[in-house]
Amino acid sequence: MADGRADAEQRARELREKLREHNYRYYVLDSPSISDAAYDRLFGELLGIEEAYPELVTPDSPTQRVGAGLPTTFAPIQHRVPMLSLDNAFGEAELREWDGRVKRLLGLAADTIIEYLAELKIDGLSVSLTYIDGRLVTGATRGDGVQGEDVTPNIRTMRVVPLELRAPATTGALPDGGDTPSAGAPPLIEVRGEVFLTHAEFARINAANEEAGLPTFANPRNAAAGSVRQKDPTVTAGRRLDAFFYAVGAVEGCAFDSQQHLLRTYSAWGLKTNPNLLLCPGIDEVLAFTRMWAEGRERLPYDIDGVVVKVNSFGLQRELGFVSRSPRWATAYKFPAQQARTRVLDIKVQVGMTGALTPVAVLEPVALAGVQVARATLHNQDEIRRKDVRIGDTVVVQRAGEVIPEIVEVVTSERRGDELAYQMPPECPACGARAMRPDGEAVTRCPNPACPEKLRQRLQHYVSRDAMDIESLGGKRLDQLVSAGLVRDAADLYGLSAARLEPLERMGPRLASNILEAIERSKTRPLNRLIYALGIRHVGEHTAEVLADRFGTLARLRAASMEELRAVYEIGDTTARSVHGCLREPATEDLLARLEAAGVRTEAADGGQRSDRLAGKTFVFTGTLTSLTRQHAEQTVKRAGGRVSSSVSRATTYVVSGESAGSKLVRARELGVAVLSEEDFLAMLEDEPRTPAEA
Ligand code: IVH
């Protein structure tokens, strides 16, 4: 037994070392050498050992990222060395001035060349991580620079943050091609850097929030800040926060001689640094770097808002010192804003699929961040009034990230007096129906279920790829069928024939038969696609999947009461009301009846049988199931009215534990949540229908 324990201890150490190494390769070097599955296996093995010998668990074990289960306290943390901010330089002239000032302060001739390190200015939030003897002890926000907030449990969930600094190898392939500096982790260091979210992760979080009826974030920086300042670390753990480290606060027992040396040492310790930097022999090279990234920023997967220029030598930095809260040895060069001026030629109203009437400014085309912009959204009447946008106005337009350009402000000094104030028309521009604006809503809508523009938008949505995927009816082709009077709504598609299609312009028998085949194929799309294709307000792809899983057939979904809809996890009040209302409209009833009559499948592939036996129960799966796939198991739970979650909390009813179960099992034990084996789980669902999982 004693031997077993010794072996286990040895193996646990090896596994931790391996996992740390793979994390480093994945996050810092960006070149993983094993698959995710292989990583998970090593992780599972370590968990197994730690479960058998809980006394072997170390605080910096990779299994301990969300292990402690403590809420974030936000208690004040005094920074040992204050976190400074940077002065800004706008434009090239100001940057040259700064370079001149640096030399003057150092008593150097104007033609002396100073070595600068130019880095990207990451648009996130800064944090300070304290490592003692190489172990992460606290993570804090910047706060007022002197005192921040303790967000350690959240920082620990970030896999990009090493819980323990690596001892550097003797030779090194660092991201910038340099050699590994030979320094072990010091007794104490405050590591500073920026936490941020990639565009993709930002979009994922917002899409998930939107579907869950939660507020969305305005930009990746707000989302990153919101994720770091979370009370519940399991929420933070579910968001893939990223980070770059670029500065140092207090440090003991170790010295750096330059910014470049600092960054190389960080990389060697396993702290991720940004590879896009340049050691510049003078300000001209810095300017070339800023010009390159003013354009290049578009291609980065995260936001930057400028370039930070630092005097490379720490010796010179010390000589230069600080003024108030900013160092004299660094400055932030801000990119010119992605804004342009142009004129509003007209304001038009667009009718959306759900009848939303959106005012859109038609602009004199203008180049903005590399693309021609000819339209900008005005959102709604309140927005037009707030910004006082008039036809003929000169306006500032801006592109923020990937969203459609918007009007920032009117240049009132350019007004000539003949601009026309705009009022949204009282009727729908497409059908003339009186527009309605429900109390408390900003959006005006066309209430006419037969509005031709609404029908056209709905049809476009119905045939779109993520809905019923009738590929040969993209864009113009569908409009052609509508104008020819052959289709008015989705059900009409199924009544088309070669005889009707062939006489159309640019059609011919071949294309006609392709279209008919594509329409035929759409009859057997999974139920969730059909529900999504109906274009019900607040029902995105994910919500459609949830509804299909729960109700199994369109008939059952239509029969569901408000209470039944609201009882479905992830379906909020607004969505429930929208689904309930829409499915009871006579126009929808008629459409659905005709779709059904045309042979469109309206039940899930498993026949749609559902029960309520797991209603109100929440399951978490961990480890590998052997007799069914994870997806299959989750579907079975949802079909019986249960809920599947990815993290264990007090709200979890059961954790189903498969082979090489992960940290969730540990957490379940800590919280006293009931744990089921795969056999227990199968027995519980013995007479539930379990057909193969569908796409
Ligand atoms: S150096 C004393 N380097 O910009 C110098 N800051 O306005 C400390 N930032 O609070 C900062 N990228 O949040 C530095 N490569 C970079 C940076 C960077 C982003 C942020 C940081 C800081 C702010 C200064």
XYZ file of C-alpha atoms and ligand atoms in Angstrom:
719
model
C 0.000 0.000 0.000
C 2.795 2.376 1.009
C 4.434 1.491 -2.283
C 1.223 2.159 -4.158
C 1.075 5.587 -2.652
C 4.681 6.317 -3.499
C 4.096 5.235 -7.083
C 0.961 7.327 -7.245
C 2.824 10.346 -5.946
C 5.551 9.877 -8.508
C 3.048 9.423 -11.344
C 1.000 12.448 -10.238
C 4.144 14.568 -10.353
C 4.940 13.310 -13.839
C 1.414 13.941 -15.033
C 1.346 17.489 -13.649
C 4.645 18.190 -15.343
C 3.350 16.804 -18.638
C 0.089 18.720 -18.450
C 1.926 21.924 -17.652
C 4.237 21.350 -20.580
C 1.303 20.762 -22.926
C -0.474 23.844 -21.638
C 2.678 25.840 -22.317
C 2.938 24.461 -25.823
C -0.718 25.143 -26.475
C -1.073 28.613 -24.997
C 2.342 30.189 -25.077
C 4.101 28.611 -28.035
C 0.854 28.107 -29.938
C 2.110 24.727 -31.156
C 0.425 21.836 -29.330
C 2.125 18.478 -29.689
C -0.757 16.237 -28.584
C -4.454 16.073 -29.395
C -7.123 17.461 -27.081
C -8.280 13.896 -26.442
C -4.790 12.811 -25.389
C -4.600 15.841 -23.091
C -7.947 14.912 -21.563
C -6.711 11.366 -20.952
C -3.662 12.589 -19.033
C -5.912 14.972 -17.118
C -8.322 12.140 -16.301
C -5.518 9.932 -15.078
C -4.264 12.645 -12.733
C -7.781 13.170 -11.407
C -8.107 9.471 -10.753
C -4.925 9.464 -8.686
C -5.924 12.589 -6.777
C -9.282 11.063 -6.010
C -7.713 7.918 -4.635
C -5.145 9.911 -2.653
C -6.720 13.277 -1.841
C -3.692 14.193 0.255
C -1.640 14.265 -2.957
C -3.642 17.149 -4.414
C -1.450 20.245 -4.702
C -2.900 23.756 -5.020
C -1.158 24.274 -8.352
C -2.282 20.960 -9.838
C -3.986 21.596 -13.190
C -7.064 19.923 -11.664
C -7.441 22.755 -9.169
C -8.432 25.568 -11.517
C -12.070 25.653 -10.415
C -11.531 23.199 -7.615
C -11.864 25.287 -4.487
C -15.397 26.383 -5.288
C -14.941 29.685 -3.495
C -16.773 32.756 -4.727
C -14.773 35.784 -5.818
C -14.516 38.287 -2.966
C -13.367 41.467 -4.712
C -11.552 42.284 -1.473
C -9.120 45.166 -1.842
C -5.566 44.192 -2.756
C -2.764 46.681 -2.390
C -0.401 46.555 -5.362
C 3.180 46.363 -4.074
C 4.209 48.688 -6.897
C 1.431 50.879 -8.336
C -0.004 50.044 -11.754
C 0.613 53.050 -13.949
C -1.222 54.345 -16.926
C 0.255 55.699 -20.137
C 0.331 59.079 -21.764
C -1.106 59.202 -25.253
C 0.417 60.370 -28.500
C -2.042 61.142 -31.290
C -0.464 61.216 -34.736
C 3.099 61.007 -35.967
C 4.094 64.529 -34.963
C 3.242 63.894 -31.310
C 5.179 60.642 -31.357
C 8.258 62.418 -32.739
C 7.863 65.085 -30.067
C 7.843 62.402 -27.407
C 11.054 60.908 -28.856
C 12.656 64.368 -28.735
C 11.572 64.850 -25.112
C 13.032 61.472 -24.098
C 16.416 62.470 -25.500
C 16.319 65.923 -23.905
C 15.508 64.418 -20.524
C 18.411 62.013 -20.888
C 20.699 64.866 -21.921
C 21.323 63.287 -25.309
C 21.841 65.053 -28.622
C 18.816 65.202 -30.905
C 20.454 62.907 -33.432
C 21.221 60.162 -30.911
C 19.357 56.976 -31.587
C 17.383 55.401 -28.793
C 16.324 51.799 -28.891
C 12.567 51.367 -28.456
C 10.439 48.317 -28.118
C 7.147 48.744 -29.968
C 4.262 46.515 -28.802
C 0.586 46.295 -29.633
C -1.775 48.032 -27.240
C -4.271 45.319 -26.379
C -7.809 46.542 -25.768
C -8.736 44.590 -22.668
C -8.359 45.098 -18.951
C -5.105 45.027 -17.050
C -4.435 42.611 -14.233
C -1.614 42.009 -11.809
C -0.677 38.446 -10.857
C 1.497 37.808 -7.844
C 3.734 34.738 -7.944
C 5.561 33.726 -4.798
C 8.279 31.127 -5.292
C 6.875 30.604 -8.749
C 3.324 29.866 -7.532
C 0.337 32.006 -8.377
C -1.015 33.417 -5.113
C -3.255 36.301 -6.144
C -4.785 37.882 -9.199
C -6.037 41.453 -8.988
C -7.655 44.047 -11.216
C -5.966 47.398 -11.677
C -8.510 49.331 -9.607
C -7.256 52.871 -9.080
C -3.688 51.755 -9.775
C -2.740 51.648 -6.101
C -5.372 49.259 -4.871
C -7.153 46.669 -6.997
C -9.774 43.980 -6.382
C -9.036 40.365 -5.548
C -10.249 38.218 -8.447
C -7.971 35.238 -7.788
C -10.604 32.460 -8.203
C -11.505 33.845 -11.629
C -7.917 34.282 -12.762
C -7.176 30.690 -11.713
C -9.800 29.389 -14.143
C -7.918 30.889 -17.102
C -5.898 28.139 -18.702
C -3.603 30.710 -20.287
C -2.470 31.691 -16.777
C 0.177 29.309 -15.402
C -0.541 28.297 -11.808
C 3.160 27.711 -11.491
C 5.944 29.364 -13.488
C 8.106 27.007 -15.508
C 11.721 26.503 -14.776
C 13.297 27.555 -18.051
C 14.985 24.998 -20.275
C 18.586 25.620 -21.153
C 18.030 26.139 -24.836
C 14.973 27.636 -26.240
C 12.800 28.196 -29.198
C 10.853 31.217 -28.014
C 8.040 32.710 -30.059
C 10.280 35.596 -31.157
C 13.140 33.283 -32.102
C 15.353 34.383 -29.229
C 17.244 32.281 -26.738
C 15.840 31.359 -23.373
C 17.275 33.576 -20.659
C 18.642 31.526 -17.803
C 16.646 32.592 -14.794
C 14.443 30.477 -12.562
C 11.260 31.837 -11.047
C 12.068 34.518 -8.445
C 10.862 34.490 -4.814
C 8.390 37.244 -5.630
C 7.068 38.929 -8.749
C 4.032 40.976 -9.764
C 3.359 40.076 -13.379
C 1.216 42.556 -15.294
C -0.694 42.063 -18.472
C -3.927 42.449 -20.350
C -6.884 40.059 -20.259
C -8.996 40.101 -23.405
C -11.430 38.099 -25.539
C -11.028 37.164 -29.180
C -13.736 38.302 -31.582
C -14.890 34.706 -32.005
C -15.277 34.115 -28.273
C -16.997 37.480 -27.838
C -19.485 36.540 -30.550
C -20.069 33.143 -28.939
C -20.753 34.652 -25.511
C -23.127 37.249 -26.916
C -25.004 34.699 -29.008
C -25.402 32.484 -25.939
C -26.562 35.428 -23.814
C -28.992 36.530 -26.445
C -30.566 33.127 -26.677
C -30.725 32.862 -22.912
C -32.458 36.237 -22.795
C -29.522 37.814 -20.937
C -28.120 41.234 -21.769
C -25.366 41.221 -24.395
C -22.021 43.021 -24.171
C -21.309 46.081 -26.295
C -17.746 45.078 -27.165
C -15.089 42.461 -26.368
C -13.459 44.680 -23.729
C -16.674 45.014 -21.719
C -17.262 41.303 -22.028
C -13.731 40.537 -20.796
C -14.132 42.926 -17.865
C -17.521 41.429 -17.032
C -16.039 37.944 -17.102
C -13.135 38.807 -14.811
C -15.415 40.639 -12.410
C -17.707 37.652 -11.827
C -18.826 36.478 -8.443
C -19.111 32.874 -9.565
C -15.816 31.542 -10.988
C -17.639 28.768 -12.864
C -19.092 31.480 -15.120
C -15.602 32.796 -15.804
C -14.384 29.241 -16.418
C -16.982 28.893 -19.182
C -15.503 31.832 -21.080
C -12.248 31.480 -22.895
C -10.427 34.511 -21.565
C -7.058 35.114 -23.114
C -4.110 37.233 -21.954
C -0.791 38.770 -22.919
C 1.779 39.768 -20.314
C 3.957 42.831 -20.862
C 5.016 44.541 -17.637
C 6.375 43.977 -14.158
C 5.537 45.453 -10.757
C 7.457 44.415 -7.664
C 10.171 41.825 -8.154
C 12.662 40.245 -5.777
C 15.706 38.137 -6.439
C 15.816 38.677 -10.163
C 16.709 41.563 -12.445
C 15.851 42.414 -16.021
C 17.982 44.688 -18.108
C 15.501 45.549 -20.806
C 11.864 45.239 -21.872
C 12.968 42.669 -24.424
C 14.715 40.676 -21.691
C 11.565 40.861 -19.552
C 9.332 39.551 -22.344
C 11.706 36.727 -23.220
C 11.930 35.713 -19.597
C 8.129 35.757 -19.336
C 7.847 33.448 -22.342
C 10.365 31.094 -20.805
C 8.368 31.041 -17.575
C 5.265 30.075 -19.519
C 3.630 33.494 -19.510
C 2.114 34.289 -22.874
C 3.552 37.351 -24.586
C 2.409 38.987 -27.797
C 4.582 37.891 -30.731
C 3.817 41.051 -32.715
C 6.514 43.384 -31.460
C 9.520 45.120 -32.907
C 12.817 46.218 -31.441
C 13.334 49.562 -33.171
C 16.684 51.306 -33.519
C 14.900 54.681 -33.598
C 11.580 56.486 -33.868
C 11.352 56.062 -37.675
C 11.075 52.310 -37.273
C 8.465 52.796 -34.569
C 6.438 54.928 -36.975
C 6.714 52.252 -39.665
C 5.436 49.717 -37.116
C 2.428 51.909 -36.215
C 1.542 52.385 -39.898
C 1.745 48.670 -40.493
C -0.600 47.860 -37.590
C -3.054 50.673 -38.292
C -3.970 48.487 -41.276
C -2.939 45.116 -39.921
C -5.261 45.378 -36.897
C -8.149 44.331 -39.144
C -6.656 40.886 -39.513
C -6.001 40.275 -35.826
C -8.503 38.036 -34.024
C -8.686 40.524 -31.114
C -8.979 44.292 -30.668
C -6.033 46.621 -30.319
C -6.359 50.376 -29.953
C -2.816 51.477 -30.609
C 0.860 50.768 -30.175
C 2.760 51.075 -26.891
C 6.288 52.395 -27.336
C 8.756 51.700 -24.541
C 12.382 52.725 -24.055
C 13.962 49.278 -24.201
C 16.743 49.711 -21.641
C 15.611 49.438 -18.017
C 18.665 51.528 -17.089
C 17.392 54.417 -19.204
C 13.861 53.817 -17.913
C 15.087 54.352 -14.370
C 16.802 57.584 -15.412
C 13.638 58.861 -17.044
C 11.322 58.041 -14.162
C 7.669 59.126 -13.870
C 5.384 62.100 -13.904
C 2.320 61.694 -11.696
C 0.819 58.324 -12.715
C 2.619 57.759 -16.016
C 6.136 56.724 -16.878
C 8.169 59.118 -19.023
C 9.768 56.125 -20.737
C 6.628 54.883 -22.503
C 3.736 56.278 -24.486
C 0.615 54.946 -26.151
C 0.300 55.819 -29.819
C -3.420 55.855 -30.615
C -4.580 54.766 -34.038
C -6.631 57.219 -36.029
C -10.267 56.290 -35.362
C -12.045 54.151 -37.928
C -14.295 57.054 -38.741
C -15.093 59.059 -41.823
C -17.294 61.957 -42.831
C -19.951 61.722 -45.482
C -23.443 62.967 -46.350
C -26.827 61.465 -45.695
C -28.539 61.305 -49.097
C -31.743 59.723 -47.877
C -33.306 57.755 -45.072
C -35.178 54.582 -45.957
C -37.114 52.096 -43.922
C -36.271 48.401 -44.097
C -38.867 45.780 -43.239
C -37.509 42.754 -41.408
C -38.827 39.191 -41.222
C -40.676 39.881 -37.988
C -42.030 43.160 -39.307
C -39.487 45.372 -37.528
C -39.193 48.676 -39.361
C -35.570 49.862 -39.272
C -34.529 53.269 -40.578
C -31.361 53.107 -42.651
C -29.313 56.081 -43.842
C -28.336 56.010 -47.500
C -24.894 57.599 -47.622
C -22.679 59.158 -50.221
C -20.241 56.216 -50.515
C -17.089 56.705 -48.453
C -14.007 54.555 -47.783
C -13.806 53.427 -44.200
C -11.148 51.062 -42.889
C -10.667 49.610 -46.335
C -14.297 49.143 -47.410
C -16.835 51.299 -49.217
C -19.671 52.294 -46.938
C -22.977 53.349 -48.488
C -25.475 52.619 -45.719
C -25.600 52.975 -41.968
C -28.230 51.779 -39.558
C -30.156 54.366 -37.578
C -31.754 51.731 -35.321
C -35.085 53.449 -34.617
C -36.935 56.737 -34.380
C -35.653 57.539 -30.867
C -32.101 57.153 -32.098
C -32.731 59.499 -35.037
C -34.178 62.062 -32.683
C -31.406 61.675 -30.138
C -28.695 62.220 -32.737
C -30.882 64.660 -34.703
C -29.902 63.122 -38.021
C -31.496 64.895 -41.001
C -31.441 64.147 -44.708
C -28.640 66.222 -46.244
C -26.592 66.282 -43.041
C -22.849 65.762 -42.973
C -22.230 62.973 -40.492
C -19.400 61.037 -38.897
C -19.737 57.300 -39.539
C -17.854 54.619 -37.717
C -17.231 50.953 -38.055
C -16.825 49.182 -34.751
C -15.513 45.654 -35.190
C -17.587 43.618 -37.584
C -20.937 45.326 -37.034
C -22.684 47.426 -39.668
C -21.456 51.009 -39.737
C -23.323 53.509 -37.626
C -23.680 57.238 -37.448
C -21.724 58.645 -34.510
C -22.782 62.263 -34.777
C -23.947 65.035 -37.042
C -21.434 67.726 -37.960
C -23.824 70.566 -37.168
C -21.315 73.227 -38.239
C -21.823 71.962 -41.799
C -25.582 72.553 -41.753
C -26.828 74.850 -44.492
C -30.413 75.077 -43.399
C -31.990 72.954 -46.123
C -31.618 69.630 -44.303
C -34.802 67.684 -43.799
C -35.791 66.318 -40.419
C -37.028 62.751 -40.681
C -40.028 61.104 -39.150
C -40.651 57.386 -39.520
C -43.719 56.941 -41.703
C -46.888 55.963 -39.818
C -47.332 53.038 -42.198
C -45.272 50.140 -43.466
C -43.465 51.239 -46.658
C -44.093 47.853 -48.257
C -47.787 47.240 -47.619
C -49.174 50.472 -46.237
C -50.452 48.867 -43.029
C -50.480 51.176 -40.049
C -47.218 50.645 -38.137
C -47.439 49.851 -34.440
C -45.096 50.542 -31.624
C -45.931 48.560 -28.497
C -45.559 50.443 -25.215
C -42.077 50.263 -23.818
C -40.502 49.079 -27.067
C -38.175 51.087 -29.249
C -39.002 49.207 -32.422
C -41.921 50.029 -34.711
C -43.483 47.075 -36.493
C -45.662 46.262 -39.440
C -48.539 44.224 -37.994
C -49.818 42.925 -41.327
C -49.252 39.156 -41.544
C -49.661 39.370 -45.311
C -47.137 42.194 -45.819
C -45.299 41.207 -49.041
C -41.907 42.384 -47.790
C -42.299 40.463 -44.550
C -43.272 37.381 -46.521
C -40.273 37.819 -48.791
C -37.888 38.124 -45.828
C -39.500 35.114 -44.176
C -39.131 33.059 -47.306
C -35.469 34.058 -47.626
C -35.007 32.910 -44.055
C -36.906 29.662 -44.617
C -34.678 28.589 -47.528
C -31.423 29.834 -45.942
C -28.615 27.419 -45.201
C -29.052 27.152 -41.453
C -32.809 26.756 -41.808
C -34.281 24.417 -44.467
C -31.249 24.781 -46.726
C -32.830 24.942 -50.152
C -29.603 26.036 -51.774
C -30.759 26.606 -55.344
C -33.268 29.227 -54.213
C -30.740 31.761 -52.927
C -31.353 35.504 -53.361
C -32.636 36.524 -56.799
C -34.134 33.180 -57.766
C -36.598 33.269 -54.926
C -37.556 36.872 -55.734
C -38.252 35.721 -59.271
C -40.728 33.113 -58.023
C -42.390 35.673 -55.766
C -42.725 38.278 -58.533
C -44.116 35.660 -60.899
C -46.824 35.051 -58.308
C -45.825 31.392 -57.896
C -45.039 31.559 -54.180
C -46.270 33.693 -51.350
C -45.130 31.649 -48.420
C -43.023 28.601 -47.585
C -45.850 26.111 -48.125
C -46.251 27.290 -51.728
C -42.743 26.011 -52.477
C -43.995 22.440 -52.144
C -46.681 22.990 -54.759
C -44.227 24.020 -57.484
C -43.890 21.853 -60.571
C -41.644 21.672 -63.625
C -44.506 22.916 -65.743
C -44.720 26.095 -63.701
C -41.000 26.731 -63.346
C -39.753 26.023 -66.842
C -41.481 28.940 -68.588
C -39.675 31.412 -66.299
C -36.861 33.539 -67.667
C -33.323 32.029 -67.420
C -34.755 28.787 -66.094
C -34.748 25.710 -68.354
C -35.590 22.097 -67.463
C -32.283 21.330 -65.796
C -32.353 24.176 -63.298
C -36.050 23.601 -62.675
C -35.454 19.991 -61.779
C -32.542 20.954 -59.500
C -34.786 23.364 -57.656
C -37.565 20.820 -57.304
C -35.155 18.213 -55.972
C -33.743 20.655 -53.426
C -37.247 21.503 -52.271
C -38.076 17.810 -51.987
C -34.975 17.162 -49.878
C -35.960 19.929 -47.460
C -39.022 17.909 -46.396
C -36.978 15.710 -44.126
C -34.893 18.284 -42.270
C -34.665 17.731 -38.505
C -37.459 19.297 -36.462
C -35.179 21.942 -34.913
C -34.391 23.282 -38.395
C -38.065 23.539 -39.234
C -38.798 25.397 -35.999
C -35.935 27.777 -36.673
C -37.077 28.227 -40.282
C -40.458 29.529 -39.119
C -38.729 32.755 -38.102
C -40.444 33.154 -34.745
C -39.182 36.196 -32.850
C -36.574 35.322 -30.193
C -36.149 31.801 -31.564
C -32.595 31.422 -32.841
C -30.932 28.187 -33.835
C -30.172 27.167 -30.306
C -33.627 27.876 -28.910
C -35.128 25.935 -31.820
C -32.995 22.977 -30.825
C -34.103 23.223 -27.212
C -37.766 23.297 -28.256
C -37.381 20.389 -30.665
C -35.609 18.330 -28.023
C -38.244 18.995 -25.435
C -41.432 18.662 -27.440
C -40.453 16.207 -30.143
C -43.232 17.134 -32.543
C -44.593 20.349 -33.955
C -48.064 19.321 -32.826
C -46.912 19.048 -29.232
C -45.060 22.350 -29.415
C -48.221 24.008 -30.745
C -50.281 22.520 -27.966
C -47.849 23.621 -25.241
C -49.256 26.099 -22.726
C -47.358 29.164 -21.570
C -46.531 27.307 -18.352
C -45.173 24.308 -20.206
C -43.028 26.516 -22.405
C -41.719 28.517 -19.504
C -40.832 25.360 -17.625
C -38.297 24.442 -20.285
C -34.854 25.335 -19.114
C -33.324 28.120 -21.257
C -36.725 29.358 -22.392
C -37.471 32.688 -20.771
C -40.688 34.618 -20.465
C -40.237 36.667 -23.619
C -39.430 33.660 -25.776
C -42.288 31.625 -24.312
C -44.758 34.414 -25.035
C -43.425 34.867 -28.550
C -43.629 31.137 -29.384
C -47.044 30.769 -27.786
C -48.425 33.827 -29.576
C -46.928 33.112 -32.976
C -48.104 29.484 -33.125
C -51.655 30.577 -32.386
C -51.865 33.190 -35.113
C -54.300 32.063 -37.807
C -51.693 32.757 -40.497
C -49.185 30.455 -38.777
C -51.810 27.774 -38.207
C -52.689 27.876 -41.860
C -49.036 27.757 -42.942
C -48.251 24.816 -40.670
C -51.279 22.871 -41.815
C -50.224 23.329 -45.435
C -46.597 22.400 -44.715
C -47.777 19.239 -43.035
C -50.137 18.415 -45.880
C -47.245 18.914 -48.324
C -45.306 16.190 -46.512
C -42.820 18.268 -44.529
C -41.721 16.179 -41.575
C -42.891 17.734 -38.331
C -41.601 15.253 -35.811
C -38.135 14.451 -34.550
C -36.352 11.540 -36.207
C -36.984 9.387 -33.131
C -40.718 9.646 -33.576
C -40.985 12.456 -31.046
C -42.012 10.523 -27.954
C -41.360 12.521 -24.804
C -41.985 12.118 -21.114
C -41.774 14.338 -18.062
C -40.006 11.944 -15.731
C -36.858 14.061 -15.439
C -38.629 17.413 -15.284
C -36.849 19.751 -12.876
C -33.736 17.574 -12.681
C -30.317 18.788 -13.777
C -27.620 16.406 -15.040
C -23.918 16.901 -15.530
C -21.915 14.333 -17.491
C -18.253 13.695 -16.869
C -15.779 11.178 -18.235
C -16.331 8.787 -21.119
C -19.558 6.797 -21.421
C -19.075 3.387 -22.934
C -22.473 2.230 -24.168
C -23.772 5.478 -25.635
C -22.321 8.772 -26.819
C -22.378 11.901 -24.691
C -24.619 13.623 -27.227
C -27.010 10.730 -27.182
C -27.145 10.673 -23.378
C -27.773 14.409 -23.204
C -30.575 14.181 -25.729
C -32.206 11.401 -23.768
C -32.210 13.589 -20.661
C -33.612 16.606 -22.463
C -36.329 14.529 -24.066
C -37.491 13.423 -20.672
C -37.752 17.039 -19.549
C -34.409 17.151 -17.744
C -31.705 19.705 -18.085
C -28.048 19.188 -18.990
C -25.428 21.526 -17.654
C -21.694 21.600 -18.186
C -20.683 22.579 -14.680
C -21.441 21.161 -11.277
C -23.120 23.390 -8.720
C -25.535 23.032 -5.839
C -28.326 23.121 -8.418
C -27.078 19.873 -9.993
C -29.292 16.867 -9.264
C -27.022 14.136 -10.624
C -23.500 13.859 -11.914
C -23.209 10.920 -14.295
C -19.676 9.673 -14.068
C -18.131 7.699 -16.933
C -14.606 6.388 -17.328
C -11.689 8.656 -16.363
C -14.099 11.182 -14.934
C -12.769 14.708 -14.560
C -12.715 17.505 -12.024
C -16.524 17.589 -12.077
C -16.586 14.380 -10.122
C -14.368 15.899 -7.461
C -16.622 18.913 -7.320
C -19.736 16.731 -7.034
C -18.231 14.961 -4.045
C -17.357 18.279 -2.418
C -20.880 19.574 -2.846
C -22.528 16.303 -1.911
C -24.257 15.971 -5.286
C -25.542 12.462 -6.088
C -23.231 10.595 -8.454
C -24.613 8.010 -10.878
C -22.584 5.418 -12.703
C -23.342 4.828 -16.347
C -25.324 1.712 -15.322
C -27.402 3.670 -12.780
C -28.154 6.234 -15.442
C -29.228 3.631 -17.990
C -31.391 1.897 -15.424
C -33.089 5.175 -14.562
C -34.025 5.657 -18.190
C -34.756 2.049 -19.030
C -38.041 2.595 -20.789
C -37.181 5.985 -22.297
C -36.908 5.879 -26.084
C -33.240 5.982 -27.043
C -32.757 6.244 -30.752
C -29.496 7.231 -32.387
C -28.555 10.871 -31.905
C -29.472 13.200 -34.755
C -27.563 16.038 -36.275
S 2.552 48.966 -20.509
C 3.795 51.581 -17.108
N 1.991 47.559 -22.647
O -2.809 50.219 -21.703
C 3.354 50.885 -18.324
N 0.198 48.573 -21.451
O -2.997 53.189 -20.949
C 2.202 50.008 -18.064
N -2.022 48.085 -22.376
O -3.182 50.136 -18.232
C 1.484 49.600 -19.257
N -1.335 46.820 -24.030
O -4.059 48.164 -19.568
C 1.496 48.309 -21.646
N 1.631 46.255 -24.534
C 1.145 47.007 -23.534
C -0.233 47.233 -23.358
C -0.682 48.035 -22.319
C -2.388 47.341 -23.423
C -2.969 48.843 -21.509
C -2.799 48.607 -20.045
C -2.532 49.949 -19.444
C -3.035 50.873 -20.482
C -2.274 52.175 -20.422
